């Protein structure tokens, strides 16, 4: 009998509901064809529009749905026009990260053979690496707590032993998993600035100790500036990169850039028990309501969810479906038929979702 998984669905703001709709339809189609799994989707309100209407950005009831769920699918949240009294934007996704302690921000960077990219690769060349961004501390630790006086401003970067150990453990496990699935060579690179900052020497030292426990996986280090250069000049050399929060924030946008844009960049925020899957892009209010947004980053995030659930629950068929879904998106992107305007195509959001379904 099929296992039923409860999925919390946050439609969010702007283009959020538009890109979520085809994503849920695809998951329903995959589940309908599967005899190992099914889904029970639980919709949860949150975000800027919800705040504007009710004064609450992440209601208790929605948080409960998220905590109870086996996995959380979240589109985009926040609108520049709706803010808290202190001027900051509404971002329940950041609250969820803190509440559920989702310390590993996983950002895959993939370019399928034949896919166009600003890197001008040869047609057979494929790129496939993963950037892991620590998501609960680092330079974001002092978010909202920085000190500003007339003549100076300061922010605190925090790196803890416990979170770093959990992060590196996660990175080595992911590299092992990728190697077993034939997706990576089994290498983890610690990205830091240990030559300048003591906090990064501390970070690197914890990495080195952790690497000893994972001797079957290769490990090395790189400075963040060199990593930015190599992501452009030789990205095929990477497998799993692991780094601090702010460095990861910047490098993940570079990753989206080499893939051909934010519309293709999925992500997952993963903790010990819970995980949120959402595209890297924001709610794109400039194109909301027109049915022209690219749903592929959301759909690829759903593929990451299938893979995570499949591995967690030992469901190989589910892991295979994740790969099938990724391949289907790749084939649509490479063919150029069924892609949205941001990728040079002329399909709308609904048609782009249908193109993936047909490819499946
Ligand atoms: P945030 O800070 O919330 O991540 P942002 O300010 O980086 O948001 P986005 O909402 O990601 O901005 O939008 C940046 C640009 O990319 C906008 O012009 C938007 O229209 C475009 N964009 C973002 N996502 C998509 C998408 N899925 N399809 C097409 N265009 C998109």
CSV table of C-alpha atoms in Angstrom, one decimal, residues 49-247:
chain,number,residue,atom,x,y,z
A,49,UNK,CA,-0.9,39.9,1.5
A,50,UNK,CA,-2.2,37.8,4.5
A,51,UNK,CA,-0.5,40.4,6.8
A,52,UNK,CA,-2.1,43.3,5.0
A,53,UNK,CA,-5.5,41.6,5.4
A,54,UNK,CA,-5.3,40.2,8.9
A,55,UNK,CA,-2.3,41.8,10.7
A,56,UNK,CA,-0.6,38.4,10.9
A,57,UNK,CA,2.2,37.2,8.6
A,58,UNK,CA,2.5,33.6,9.9
A,59,UNK,CA,-0.6,32.6,11.8
A,60,UNK,CA,-0.3,29.9,14.5
A,61,UNK,CA,-2.6,27.6,12.5
A,62,UNK,CA,-0.3,27.7,9.5
A,63,UNK,CA,2.8,27.1,11.7
A,64,UNK,CA,1.0,24.1,13.1
A,65,UNK,CA,0.4,22.8,9.6
A,66,UNK,CA,4.0,23.3,8.7
A,67,UNK,CA,5.3,21.6,11.9
A,68,UNK,CA,3.0,18.5,11.4
A,69,UNK,CA,3.8,18.1,7.7
A,70,UNK,CA,6.3,15.6,6.3
A,71,UNK,CA,7.6,18.3,4.0
A,72,UNK,CA,6.8,22.0,3.2
A,73,UNK,CA,6.4,23.5,-0.2
A,74,UNK,CA,6.7,27.2,-0.3
A,75,UNK,CA,6.5,29.5,-3.3
A,76,UNK,CA,7.6,33.1,-2.9
A,77,UNK,CA,6.7,35.5,-0.1
A,78,UNK,CA,6.9,39.2,0.5
A,79,UNK,CA,5.8,42.4,-1.3
A,80,UNK,CA,7.8,45.6,-1.3
A,81,UNK,CA,4.6,47.6,-0.8
A,82,UNK,CA,3.7,45.8,2.5
A,83,UNK,CA,6.0,46.2,5.4
A,84,UNK,CA,6.1,45.9,9.2
A,85,UNK,CA,6.1,49.2,11.2
A,86,UNK,CA,10.0,49.1,11.4
A,87,UNK,CA,10.2,49.2,7.6
A,88,UNK,CA,11.3,45.6,7.1
A,89,UNK,CA,9.6,43.2,4.6
A,90,UNK,CA,7.3,40.4,5.6
A,91,UNK,CA,9.3,37.2,5.3
A,92,UNK,CA,7.7,34.2,7.1
A,93,UNK,CA,10.1,31.9,5.2
A,94,UNK,CA,12.9,33.3,7.4
A,95,UNK,CA,10.8,32.8,10.5
A,96,UNK,CA,10.2,29.2,9.5
A,97,UNK,CA,13.9,28.7,9.0
A,98,UNK,CA,14.6,29.9,12.5
A,99,UNK,CA,11.6,28.1,14.2
A,100,UNK,CA,12.3,24.8,12.5
A,101,UNK,CA,16.1,25.2,12.7
A,102,UNK,CA,16.7,24.7,9.0
A,103,UNK,CA,20.5,25.2,9.0
A,104,UNK,CA,21.4,23.8,5.6
A,105,UNK,CA,20.4,25.9,2.6
A,106,UNK,CA,20.8,23.6,-0.4
A,107,UNK,CA,21.2,25.3,-3.8
A,108,UNK,CA,21.9,22.9,-6.7
A,109,UNK,CA,23.6,24.4,-9.7
A,110,UNK,CA,22.9,22.4,-12.8
A,111,UNK,CA,23.3,23.0,-16.5
A,112,UNK,CA,22.1,20.2,-18.7
A,113,UNK,CA,24.0,19.3,-21.9
A,114,UNK,CA,22.8,21.6,-24.7
A,115,UNK,CA,21.2,24.1,-22.2
A,116,UNK,CA,22.1,27.7,-23.0
A,117,UNK,CA,24.1,29.5,-20.4
A,118,UNK,CA,26.2,32.7,-20.2
A,119,UNK,CA,29.2,30.4,-19.7
A,120,UNK,CA,29.3,29.4,-23.4
A,121,UNK,CA,29.9,25.7,-22.6
A,122,UNK,CA,30.4,23.2,-25.4
A,123,UNK,CA,27.1,21.3,-26.1
A,124,UNK,CA,28.2,18.1,-24.4
A,125,UNK,CA,29.3,19.8,-21.2
A,126,UNK,CA,27.1,19.4,-18.1
A,127,UNK,CA,27.4,21.2,-14.8
A,128,UNK,CA,26.1,19.7,-11.6
A,129,UNK,CA,27.2,20.8,-8.2
A,130,UNK,CA,25.5,21.9,-4.9
A,131,UNK,CA,26.2,24.9,-2.8
A,132,UNK,CA,25.2,24.5,0.9
A,133,UNK,CA,24.6,27.8,2.6
A,134,UNK,CA,24.5,27.8,6.4
A,135,UNK,CA,21.2,29.5,7.0
A,136,UNK,CA,20.8,30.3,10.7
A,137,UNK,CA,23.9,32.2,11.8
A,138,UNK,CA,27.1,33.7,10.1
A,139,UNK,CA,26.7,37.3,9.2
A,140,UNK,CA,22.9,37.1,9.2
A,141,UNK,CA,23.1,36.3,13.0
A,142,UNK,CA,22.9,40.0,13.8
A,143,UNK,CA,20.1,40.7,11.3
A,144,UNK,CA,18.1,43.6,12.8
A,145,UNK,CA,20.6,43.9,15.7
A,146,UNK,CA,23.4,45.8,14.1
A,147,UNK,CA,24.7,48.8,15.9
A,148,UNK,CA,24.8,52.2,14.2
A,149,UNK,CA,26.1,55.4,15.6
A,150,UNK,CA,26.9,58.7,13.9
A,151,UNK,CA,30.5,57.7,13.0
A,152,UNK,CA,30.4,53.9,12.7
A,153,UNK,CA,28.3,50.8,12.2
A,154,UNK,CA,29.0,47.2,13.2
A,155,UNK,CA,27.4,43.8,12.7
A,156,UNK,CA,28.4,40.6,14.4
A,157,UNK,CA,29.3,37.4,12.5
A,158,UNK,CA,28.5,34.3,14.6
A,159,UNK,CA,29.8,30.8,13.9
A,160,UNK,CA,29.1,28.1,16.5
A,161,UNK,CA,30.7,24.7,16.8
A,162,UNK,CA,27.4,22.9,17.1
A,163,UNK,CA,25.8,24.3,14.0
A,164,UNK,CA,29.1,24.0,12.0
A,165,UNK,CA,29.4,20.3,13.0
A,166,UNK,CA,25.8,19.7,11.9
A,167,UNK,CA,26.3,21.6,8.7
A,168,UNK,CA,29.5,19.7,7.7
A,169,UNK,CA,27.9,16.3,8.7
A,170,UNK,CA,25.1,17.2,6.3
A,171,UNK,CA,27.5,18.2,3.6
A,172,UNK,CA,29.5,15.0,3.8
A,173,UNK,CA,26.3,12.9,3.8
A,174,UNK,CA,25.0,14.7,0.8
A,175,UNK,CA,28.3,14.1,-1.1
A,176,UNK,CA,28.1,10.4,-0.2
A,177,UNK,CA,24.5,10.3,-1.4
A,178,UNK,CA,25.3,12.0,-4.7
A,179,UNK,CA,28.2,9.7,-5.3
A,180,UNK,CA,25.9,6.6,-4.7
A,181,UNK,CA,23.3,8.1,-7.1
A,182,UNK,CA,26.1,8.7,-9.7
A,183,UNK,CA,25.6,12.4,-9.5
A,184,UNK,CA,28.9,13.6,-8.0
A,185,UNK,CA,32.5,12.5,-7.6
A,186,UNK,CA,32.3,12.5,-3.7
A,187,UNK,CA,34.0,15.7,-2.7
A,188,UNK,CA,33.2,18.5,-0.2
A,189,UNK,CA,34.9,21.9,-0.5
A,190,UNK,CA,34.8,24.2,2.5
A,191,UNK,CA,34.5,27.8,1.2
A,192,UNK,CA,35.8,30.4,3.7
A,193,UNK,CA,38.2,33.3,4.2
A,194,UNK,CA,40.4,31.6,6.8
A,195,UNK,CA,43.4,33.5,5.7
A,196,UNK,CA,42.0,36.8,7.0
A,197,UNK,CA,39.4,36.1,9.7
A,198,UNK,CA,39.8,34.1,12.9
A,199,UNK,CA,36.1,33.1,12.8
A,200,UNK,CA,36.7,31.4,9.4
A,201,UNK,CA,39.9,29.7,10.7
A,202,UNK,CA,37.6,28.3,13.4
A,203,UNK,CA,35.0,27.2,10.8
A,204,UNK,CA,37.7,25.5,8.7
A,205,UNK,CA,39.2,23.7,11.7
A,206,UNK,CA,35.8,22.2,12.5
A,207,UNK,CA,35.4,21.2,8.9
A,208,UNK,CA,38.8,19.4,9.0
A,209,UNK,CA,37.9,17.5,12.1
A,210,UNK,CA,34.6,16.5,10.5
A,211,UNK,CA,36.3,15.4,7.3
A,212,UNK,CA,38.4,12.8,9.3
A,213,UNK,CA,35.1,11.0,10.2
A,214,UNK,CA,34.2,10.9,6.4
A,215,UNK,CA,37.5,9.6,5.0
A,216,UNK,CA,35.7,8.0,2.0
A,217,UNK,CA,34.8,11.4,0.7
A,218,UNK,CA,37.4,13.8,-0.6
A,219,UNK,CA,37.7,17.2,1.1
A,220,UNK,CA,39.4,20.4,0.3
A,221,UNK,CA,39.2,24.2,1.0
A,222,UNK,CA,38.8,27.3,-1.2
A,223,UNK,CA,38.7,31.0,-0.4
A,224,UNK,CA,35.4,32.6,-1.3
A,225,UNK,CA,36.8,35.1,-3.8
A,226,UNK,CA,38.6,32.3,-5.7
A,227,UNK,CA,35.4,30.2,-5.6
A,228,UNK,CA,33.5,33.1,-7.3
A,229,UNK,CA,36.1,33.1,-10.1
A,230,UNK,CA,36.1,29.3,-10.5
A,231,UNK,CA,32.3,29.1,-10.6
A,232,UNK,CA,32.7,30.9,-13.9
A,233,UNK,CA,36.0,29.5,-15.2
A,234,UNK,CA,35.8,25.8,-14.1
A,235,UNK,CA,32.5,25.0,-12.4
A,236,UNK,CA,32.7,21.3,-13.5
A,237,UNK,CA,35.4,20.8,-10.9
A,238,UNK,CA,33.0,21.2,-8.0
A,239,UNK,CA,30.8,18.7,-6.3
A,240,UNK,CA,29.5,19.9,-2.9
A,241,UNK,CA,30.5,23.4,-1.6
A,242,UNK,CA,29.7,24.3,2.0
A,243,UNK,CA,29.9,27.9,3.3
A,244,UNK,CA,28.8,30.6,5.7
A,245,UNK,CA,25.4,32.3,5.4
A,246,UNK,CA,26.4,35.6,3.7
A,247,UNK,CA,29.0,34.0,1.4
